[in-house]
Coordinates of C-alpha atoms in Angstrom, one line a residue:
M1 CA 0.0 0.0 0.0
V2 CA 1.3 3.4 -1.0
M3 CA 1.4 6.0 1.7
P4 CA 0.2 9.5 0.9
S5 CA 3.7 10.9 1.7
Q6 CA 5.1 8.6 -1.1
S7 CA 2.7 9.6 -3.8
P8 CA 4.4 11.1 -6.9
R9 CA 4.9 14.9 -7.1
S10 CA 6.1 17.1 -9.8
R11 CA 9.6 18.3 -9.6
S12 CA 8.7 21.9 -8.9
L13 CA 6.2 21.0 -6.2
G14 CA 8.6 18.6 -4.5
R15 CA 11.3 21.1 -4.1
G16 CA 8.9 23.6 -2.5
L17 CA 7.0 21.3 -0.1
N18 CA 10.0 19.2 1.1
R19 CA 12.4 22.0 1.7
G20 CA 13.9 21.6 5.2
R21 CA 12.5 18.0 5.6
R22 CA 14.7 14.9 5.5
R23 CA 13.3 12.0 3.6
R24 CA 13.7 8.6 5.3
P25 CA 15.6 6.0 3.3
T26 CA 13.6 3.0 2.3
W27 CA 16.2 0.4 1.2
R28 CA 15.6 -3.3 2.0
P29 CA 18.3 -5.8 3.0
W30 CA 16.8 -8.6 0.9
A31 CA 17.2 -6.6 -2.3
V32 CA 20.9 -6.1 -1.7
I33 CA 21.4 -9.8 -1.0
S34 CA 19.6 -10.7 -4.2
A35 CA 21.7 -8.3 -6.3
V36 CA 24.9 -9.8 -4.8
V37 CA 23.8 -13.4 -5.6
A38 CA 22.8 -12.4 -9.2
V39 CA 26.3 -10.8 -9.8
G40 CA 28.0 -14.0 -8.5
L41 CA 25.9 -16.3 -10.8
A42 CA 26.6 -14.1 -13.8
W43 CA 30.3 -14.2 -13.1
V44 CA 30.3 -18.0 -13.0
L45 CA 28.0 -18.7 -15.9
W46 CA 29.1 -16.0 -18.4
P47 CA 31.2 -17.5 -21.3
A48 CA 34.9 -16.9 -21.5
D49 CA 36.4 -14.3 -23.9
D50 CA 37.5 -17.1 -26.3
S51 CA 34.1 -18.7 -26.7
P52 CA 32.2 -18.1 -30.0
Q53 CA 30.4 -14.9 -30.2
P54 CA 27.5 -14.0 -32.5
A55 CA 28.5 -11.8 -35.4
S56 CA 27.2 -8.3 -35.3
A57 CA 25.4 -6.8 -38.3
A58 CA 28.7 -5.0 -39.2
Q59 CA 30.5 -8.3 -39.3
D60 CA 28.1 -10.2 -41.5
T61 CA 29.9 -9.3 -44.7
A62 CA 33.7 -8.9 -44.4
V63 CA 35.4 -7.1 -47.3
A64 CA 38.8 -8.4 -48.5
S65 CA 41.7 -6.1 -49.3
D66 CA 40.8 -6.2 -53.1
G67 CA 37.2 -5.3 -52.5
A68 CA 35.8 -8.8 -53.0
P69 CA 33.0 -9.8 -50.6
Q70 CA 33.6 -12.9 -48.6
A71 CA 31.3 -15.4 -46.8
S72 CA 29.5 -14.2 -43.7
G73 CA 31.5 -14.3 -40.6
T74 CA 34.8 -14.7 -42.4
P75 CA 37.4 -12.1 -41.4
A76 CA 38.9 -9.8 -44.0
Q77 CA 42.1 -11.3 -45.6
A78 CA 45.4 -9.6 -45.2
P79 CA 46.7 -7.7 -48.3
P80 CA 48.4 -10.0 -50.8
P81 CA 52.2 -9.9 -50.9
Y82 CA 52.4 -8.1 -54.2
A83 CA 51.8 -4.7 -55.7
P84 CA 48.5 -4.3 -57.5
S85 CA 48.5 -3.5 -61.1
G86 CA 45.8 -0.8 -60.6
H87 CA 42.9 -1.9 -62.8
E88 CA 42.0 -4.9 -60.5
L89 CA 41.0 -3.1 -57.4
Q90 CA 38.1 -1.0 -58.4
A91 CA 34.5 -2.1 -57.7
T92 CA 33.3 0.1 -60.6
P93 CA 35.3 1.0 -63.7
S94 CA 37.0 4.4 -64.0
L95 CA 38.7 6.1 -66.9
D96 CA 42.0 4.2 -66.7
R97 CA 41.0 1.1 -64.7
G98 CA 39.3 -2.1 -65.7
P99 CA 36.4 -4.0 -64.1
Q100 CA 36.4 -5.6 -60.6
V101 CA 37.9 -9.0 -60.3
L102 CA 36.3 -11.1 -57.6
A103 CA 38.4 -13.3 -55.3
A104 CA 36.5 -16.4 -56.5
D105 CA 37.1 -15.7 -60.2
P106 CA 40.3 -16.7 -61.9
P107 CA 42.6 -13.8 -62.7
A108 CA 42.1 -14.3 -66.5
R109 CA 42.6 -11.4 -69.0
T110 CA 44.1 -9.0 -66.5
A111 CA 47.7 -7.8 -66.2
P112 CA 49.6 -9.8 -63.6
R113 CA 50.7 -8.4 -60.3
V114 CA 54.4 -8.0 -59.5
P115 CA 55.7 -9.6 -56.3
V116 CA 57.1 -7.1 -53.8
E117 CA 60.4 -7.8 -52.2
P118 CA 62.1 -6.1 -49.2
P119 CA 64.3 -3.3 -50.5
A120 CA 67.4 -5.0 -49.1
A121 CA 66.7 -8.1 -51.0
A122 CA 65.9 -6.3 -54.2
M123 CA 69.1 -4.1 -54.3
T124 CA 71.6 -6.9 -54.7
G125 CA 74.0 -8.1 -57.4
D126 CA 74.2 -6.5 -60.8
F127 CA 70.8 -5.0 -60.4
G128 CA 71.9 -3.2 -57.2
E129 CA 75.0 -2.0 -58.9
A130 CA 73.0 -0.6 -61.8
M131 CA 70.6 1.2 -59.6
T132 CA 73.6 2.6 -57.6
M133 CA 75.1 3.9 -60.9
L134 CA 71.9 5.7 -61.7
G135 CA 71.9 7.2 -58.2
R136 CA 75.5 8.5 -58.8
G137 CA 74.4 10.1 -62.1
E138 CA 76.0 7.5 -64.3
F139 CA 72.9 7.3 -66.4
V140 CA 74.3 5.7 -69.6
E141 CA 76.3 3.1 -67.6
G142 CA 73.3 2.2 -65.4
R143 CA 70.9 2.0 -68.4
T144 CA 73.4 -0.2 -70.3
L145 CA 73.6 -2.7 -67.4
L146 CA 69.9 -2.8 -66.7
S147 CA 69.2 -3.2 -70.5
D148 CA 71.6 -6.2 -70.5
L149 CA 69.8 -7.7 -67.5
L150 CA 66.4 -7.3 -69.1
F151 CA 67.2 -8.4 -72.6
N152 CA 70.2 -10.7 -72.5
R153 CA 70.2 -12.5 -69.2
P154 CA 66.9 -14.4 -68.6
G155 CA 66.3 -15.1 -65.0
A156 CA 68.9 -12.6 -63.8
L157 CA 66.2 -10.4 -62.3
S158 CA 63.3 -11.3 -60.1
P159 CA 59.8 -10.1 -61.3
H160 CA 60.0 -7.2 -58.8
Q161 CA 63.5 -6.2 -59.9
A162 CA 62.5 -6.4 -63.6
Q163 CA 59.5 -4.1 -62.9
M164 CA 61.7 -1.7 -61.0
A165 CA 64.2 -1.6 -63.8
R166 CA 61.5 -1.0 -66.5
D167 CA 59.9 1.8 -64.4
R168 CA 63.2 3.5 -63.7
L169 CA 64.4 3.3 -67.3
T170 CA 61.0 4.6 -68.6
Q171 CA 61.4 7.6 -66.3
L172 CA 65.1 8.0 -67.2
N173 CA 64.5 8.0 -71.0
L174 CA 61.1 9.5 -71.6
D175 CA 60.4 11.9 -68.7
P176 CA 61.4 15.4 -70.0
D177 CA 60.4 17.0 -66.6
D178 CA 62.9 15.1 -64.5
D179 CA 65.2 17.7 -63.1
K180 CA 68.2 15.4 -63.1
H181 CA 68.5 14.5 -66.7
D182 CA 65.6 15.9 -68.7
G183 CA 65.1 12.5 -70.4
L184 CA 68.0 10.7 -72.0
I185 CA 66.0 10.0 -75.1
Y186 CA 63.1 12.5 -75.0
G187 CA 65.0 15.5 -73.7
P188 CA 67.0 17.9 -75.9
D189 CA 70.5 17.2 -74.4
T190 CA 72.9 14.4 -75.2
V191 CA 75.0 12.6 -72.5
E192 CA 78.6 11.7 -73.0
G193 CA 79.0 8.1 -73.9
D194 CA 75.5 7.6 -75.1
T195 CA 75.6 5.3 -78.2
V196 CA 72.0 5.9 -79.4
A197 CA 71.9 9.7 -79.3
F198 CA 74.2 12.2 -80.8
D199 CA 74.5 15.9 -81.7
Y200 CA 74.1 17.2 -85.3
R201 CA 74.8 20.6 -86.7
V202 CA 72.2 21.5 -89.3
Q203 CA 73.7 22.1 -92.8
P204 CA 72.3 24.5 -95.4
G205 CA 69.6 22.7 -97.3
D206 CA 68.8 20.2 -94.5
R207 CA 65.2 19.3 -93.9
L208 CA 63.9 17.2 -91.1
G209 CA 61.9 15.3 -93.7
S210 CA 65.2 14.1 -95.2
L211 CA 67.1 13.8 -92.0
Q212 CA 64.5 11.4 -90.7
N213 CA 65.4 8.9 -93.4
D214 CA 69.1 9.0 -92.3
V215 CA 68.3 8.0 -88.8
R216 CA 65.0 6.2 -89.4
V217 CA 63.2 8.2 -86.8
P218 CA 60.1 10.1 -87.8
Y219 CA 60.6 13.8 -88.0
R220 CA 57.7 14.3 -85.6
F221 CA 59.8 12.7 -82.9
L222 CA 62.8 14.8 -83.7
E223 CA 60.6 17.9 -83.5
R224 CA 59.4 16.7 -80.0
I225 CA 62.8 16.1 -78.4
N226 CA 64.3 19.3 -79.9
N227 CA 61.2 21.5 -79.2
I228 CA 61.3 22.8 -82.8
K229 CA 59.1 22.9 -85.9
A230 CA 60.4 21.4 -89.1
S231 CA 59.3 24.5 -91.0
R232 CA 61.6 26.7 -88.9
L233 CA 64.8 24.6 -89.1
Q234 CA 67.8 26.9 -89.6
A235 CA 71.3 26.1 -90.8
G236 CA 73.9 26.1 -88.0
R237 CA 71.6 24.9 -85.3
N238 CA 72.5 22.0 -83.1
L239 CA 70.0 19.1 -83.1
K240 CA 69.8 16.0 -80.9
M241 CA 69.4 13.0 -83.2
V242 CA 68.6 9.4 -82.3
H243 CA 70.0 6.3 -84.0
G244 CA 66.8 4.5 -85.0
P245 CA 64.7 2.8 -85.7
F246 CA 62.7 2.3 -82.5
H247 CA 61.3 -1.2 -82.0
A248 CA 58.5 -2.6 -79.8
R249 CA 58.0 -5.9 -78.0
V250 CA 54.5 -6.7 -76.7
V251 CA 54.3 -9.2 -73.9
K252 CA 50.7 -10.4 -73.9
S253 CA 50.7 -12.0 -70.5
A254 CA 51.8 -8.7 -69.0
Y255 CA 49.7 -6.4 -71.2
R256 CA 52.9 -4.4 -71.8
M257 CA 54.8 -2.9 -74.7
D258 CA 58.5 -2.5 -74.2
L259 CA 60.2 0.0 -76.5
Y260 CA 63.9 -0.2 -77.4
L261 CA 66.7 0.9 -79.7
V262 CA 69.6 -1.1 -81.0
S263 CA 73.1 0.4 -80.3
P264 CA 75.0 0.9 -83.6
E265 CA 78.2 0.4 -81.5
N266 CA 77.6 -3.2 -80.4
G267 CA 74.2 -4.3 -81.8
R268 CA 72.7 -4.7 -78.3
R269 CA 69.2 -3.6 -77.3
V270 CA 68.9 -0.4 -75.2
F271 CA 65.7 -0.3 -73.2
V272 CA 63.7 2.9 -73.7
G273 CA 60.4 2.5 -71.9
S274 CA 57.2 0.4 -71.1
L275 CA 53.6 1.3 -71.9
P276 CA 50.4 -0.6 -71.0
V277 CA 48.3 -2.1 -73.8
G278 CA 44.9 -3.7 -74.3
L279 CA 44.6 -6.9 -76.4
G280 CA 42.2 -9.0 -78.4
E281 CA 39.4 -10.8 -76.8
S282 CA 39.8 -14.6 -76.3
N283 CA 43.6 -14.2 -76.9
S284 CA 43.0 -13.2 -80.5
T285 CA 46.0 -10.9 -80.9
P286 CA 48.3 -12.7 -83.3
E287 CA 51.9 -13.5 -82.3
G288 CA 55.2 -13.3 -84.1
R289 CA 57.3 -10.7 -85.7
F290 CA 55.7 -7.8 -87.6
V291 CA 56.9 -4.5 -89.2
I292 CA 55.1 -1.2 -89.4
K293 CA 53.6 -1.5 -92.8
P294 CA 55.0 1.0 -95.4
G295 CA 52.2 3.5 -95.9
G296 CA 50.3 2.0 -93.0
K297 CA 50.5 5.0 -90.6
V298 CA 47.5 7.3 -90.5
G299 CA 47.3 10.0 -87.8
K300 CA 46.1 13.4 -86.9
D301 CA 48.5 16.3 -87.3
P302 CA 48.4 18.2 -84.0
D303 CA 49.5 21.4 -85.7
N304 CA 46.7 21.3 -88.2
P305 CA 43.2 21.7 -86.6
N306 CA 41.7 20.6 -89.9
S307 CA 43.5 17.3 -90.1
H308 CA 42.0 14.0 -89.1
G309 CA 43.1 10.5 -88.2
P310 CA 41.9 7.3 -89.7
S311 CA 38.4 6.4 -90.7
W312 CA 37.1 2.9 -89.6
R313 CA 34.5 0.3 -90.4
N314 CA 33.6 -2.3 -87.8
P315 CA 34.2 -5.6 -89.6
R316 CA 31.5 -7.3 -87.6
T317 CA 28.6 -4.9 -87.8
G318 CA 29.6 -2.9 -90.9
E319 CA 29.1 0.4 -89.0
F320 CA 31.3 3.1 -90.4
W321 CA 33.0 6.1 -88.7
E322 CA 34.3 9.0 -90.7
A323 CA 37.8 10.2 -89.8
S324 CA 36.4 13.5 -88.5
D325 CA 34.0 11.7 -86.2
P326 CA 35.2 12.4 -82.6
R327 CA 33.4 9.2 -81.5
I328 CA 35.5 6.9 -83.6
P329 CA 36.4 3.9 -81.5
I330 CA 40.0 3.6 -82.6
G331 CA 41.1 7.1 -81.8
D332 CA 43.3 9.5 -83.9
Y333 CA 46.2 7.2 -84.8
W334 CA 46.6 3.9 -86.6
L335 CA 49.7 1.9 -87.4
A336 CA 49.2 -1.2 -89.6
L337 CA 51.2 -4.3 -88.9
E338 CA 52.7 -6.5 -91.7
G339 CA 53.8 -10.1 -90.8
L340 CA 57.5 -11.0 -91.2
D341 CA 57.3 -14.7 -90.2
P342 CA 56.1 -17.4 -92.6
E343 CA 53.3 -18.1 -90.1
N344 CA 51.9 -14.6 -90.1
Q345 CA 52.7 -13.1 -93.5
D346 CA 49.0 -13.6 -94.5
V347 CA 47.7 -12.0 -91.3
T348 CA 46.1 -8.7 -92.3
G349 CA 43.9 -6.0 -90.7
Y350 CA 45.8 -5.8 -87.4
G351 CA 47.5 -2.8 -86.0
L352 CA 48.2 -0.4 -83.1
H353 CA 45.6 2.2 -82.4
G354 CA 43.9 4.3 -79.7
T355 CA 40.6 3.6 -78.0
D356 CA 37.4 5.3 -76.8
D357 CA 37.3 2.8 -73.9
P358 CA 40.4 3.4 -71.7
D359 CA 39.0 0.8 -69.2
S360 CA 40.0 -1.8 -71.8
I361 CA 43.7 -1.2 -71.3
G362 CA 45.1 -4.1 -69.4
D363 CA 42.3 -6.4 -70.6
Q364 CA 41.2 -8.5 -73.7
R365 CA 38.4 -6.5 -75.3
S366 CA 39.6 -5.6 -78.8
M367 CA 39.0 -7.6 -82.0
G368 CA 42.7 -8.6 -82.0
C369 CA 44.4 -5.2 -82.4
I370 CA 46.7 -3.6 -79.8
R371 CA 45.0 -0.7 -78.0
M372 CA 46.8 2.1 -76.2
R373 CA 45.9 5.2 -74.3
D374 CA 45.7 8.4 -76.3
A375 CA 49.0 9.9 -75.1
D376 CA 50.8 6.6 -75.5
I377 CA 49.6 5.8 -79.0
H378 CA 50.5 9.4 -80.0
L379 CA 54.0 8.9 -78.7
V380 CA 54.4 5.5 -80.4
Y381 CA 53.1 6.9 -83.6
D382 CA 55.8 9.5 -83.6
M383 CA 58.5 7.0 -82.7
L384 CA 58.0 4.0 -85.0
F385 CA 59.3 4.3 -88.6
E386 CA 57.4 2.7 -91.5
G387 CA 59.1 -0.3 -93.1
H388 CA 61.8 -0.5 -90.4
S389 CA 60.4 -0.5 -86.9
T390 CA 59.5 -4.0 -85.8
V391 CA 56.8 -5.1 -83.4
E392 CA 57.4 -8.5 -81.8
I393 CA 54.3 -10.0 -80.1
V394 CA 55.1 -12.8 -77.6
P395 CA 52.8 -14.8 -75.2

């Protein structure tokens, strides 16, 4: 039974009526004893920390390091011991990345990942010596040793070392913004001891269009590296020239194109740079040795706003794109391939070109041709010489 003095009051009334009065405590001993017993039973019966616990809603779907969903209750996997190639990690495609690859799917039709090694393990032997040379500013010597390791000594480099070598040489040769050397190949200056680049003083009557035939390097590339226009060439000027032709080697399993020159001094390959490529669906890109077909280069002139690249007809659907159509799927540059081996001399219709689908770089989505990003196909178009530059395609 509730006493009148214990009936509920509002907060404001309670403060006014009870001011100066002391309320009598109403605790009961049996309640305290019951609480103590309950705590003791909970301590004894509660499961230990290592017993299975129910998964919370946040744990129902764990996400692995590559974005692939795993089974309910499975903890997220640790990151794999290799560097991602970039296009495999996106859940949705972006401009320069391909589709998501789920953990349960085989890694088919995607560029392989390169194992990562500890720096101390990677910087050993001749590879370590070559990288040390580059660090000391001995660019030609370091490039020569790394090129020898890449081209002439199979197995001398681990996959990670080979990737480091390709990345470093690509930067060394083709990066004109590097403060240390301004690009051994791409920049305007020559380096003492370089056997593939040399200085030339322009003679009266010289034209880049004729000089290109002497070195077998397109005049567009000579314009690039010397930052000049062919129409403004003047006698007495010094030019940087390159002993061409440039050649390419496409490694299908790596979705990679390696560019190189051949030293006129000793006939050995000099690594120039690596660029990513896209290939034919269902492994349809042909293999073997090819040459850039004479008359097979069609490209847009960046100095002429009225010029256009190639036109194209889809061989499967018959749909046709004019050269002036900005939506053309093959981009602004086309380099036709002509087979050199008995097995591929009858292979026609294949070439190097750009793409309106940058996601496809590093994947097999073309009809057999080799796709490249816009800036990369423009560079290759300016480097490879018709009838002399070879393209070797290997598995």
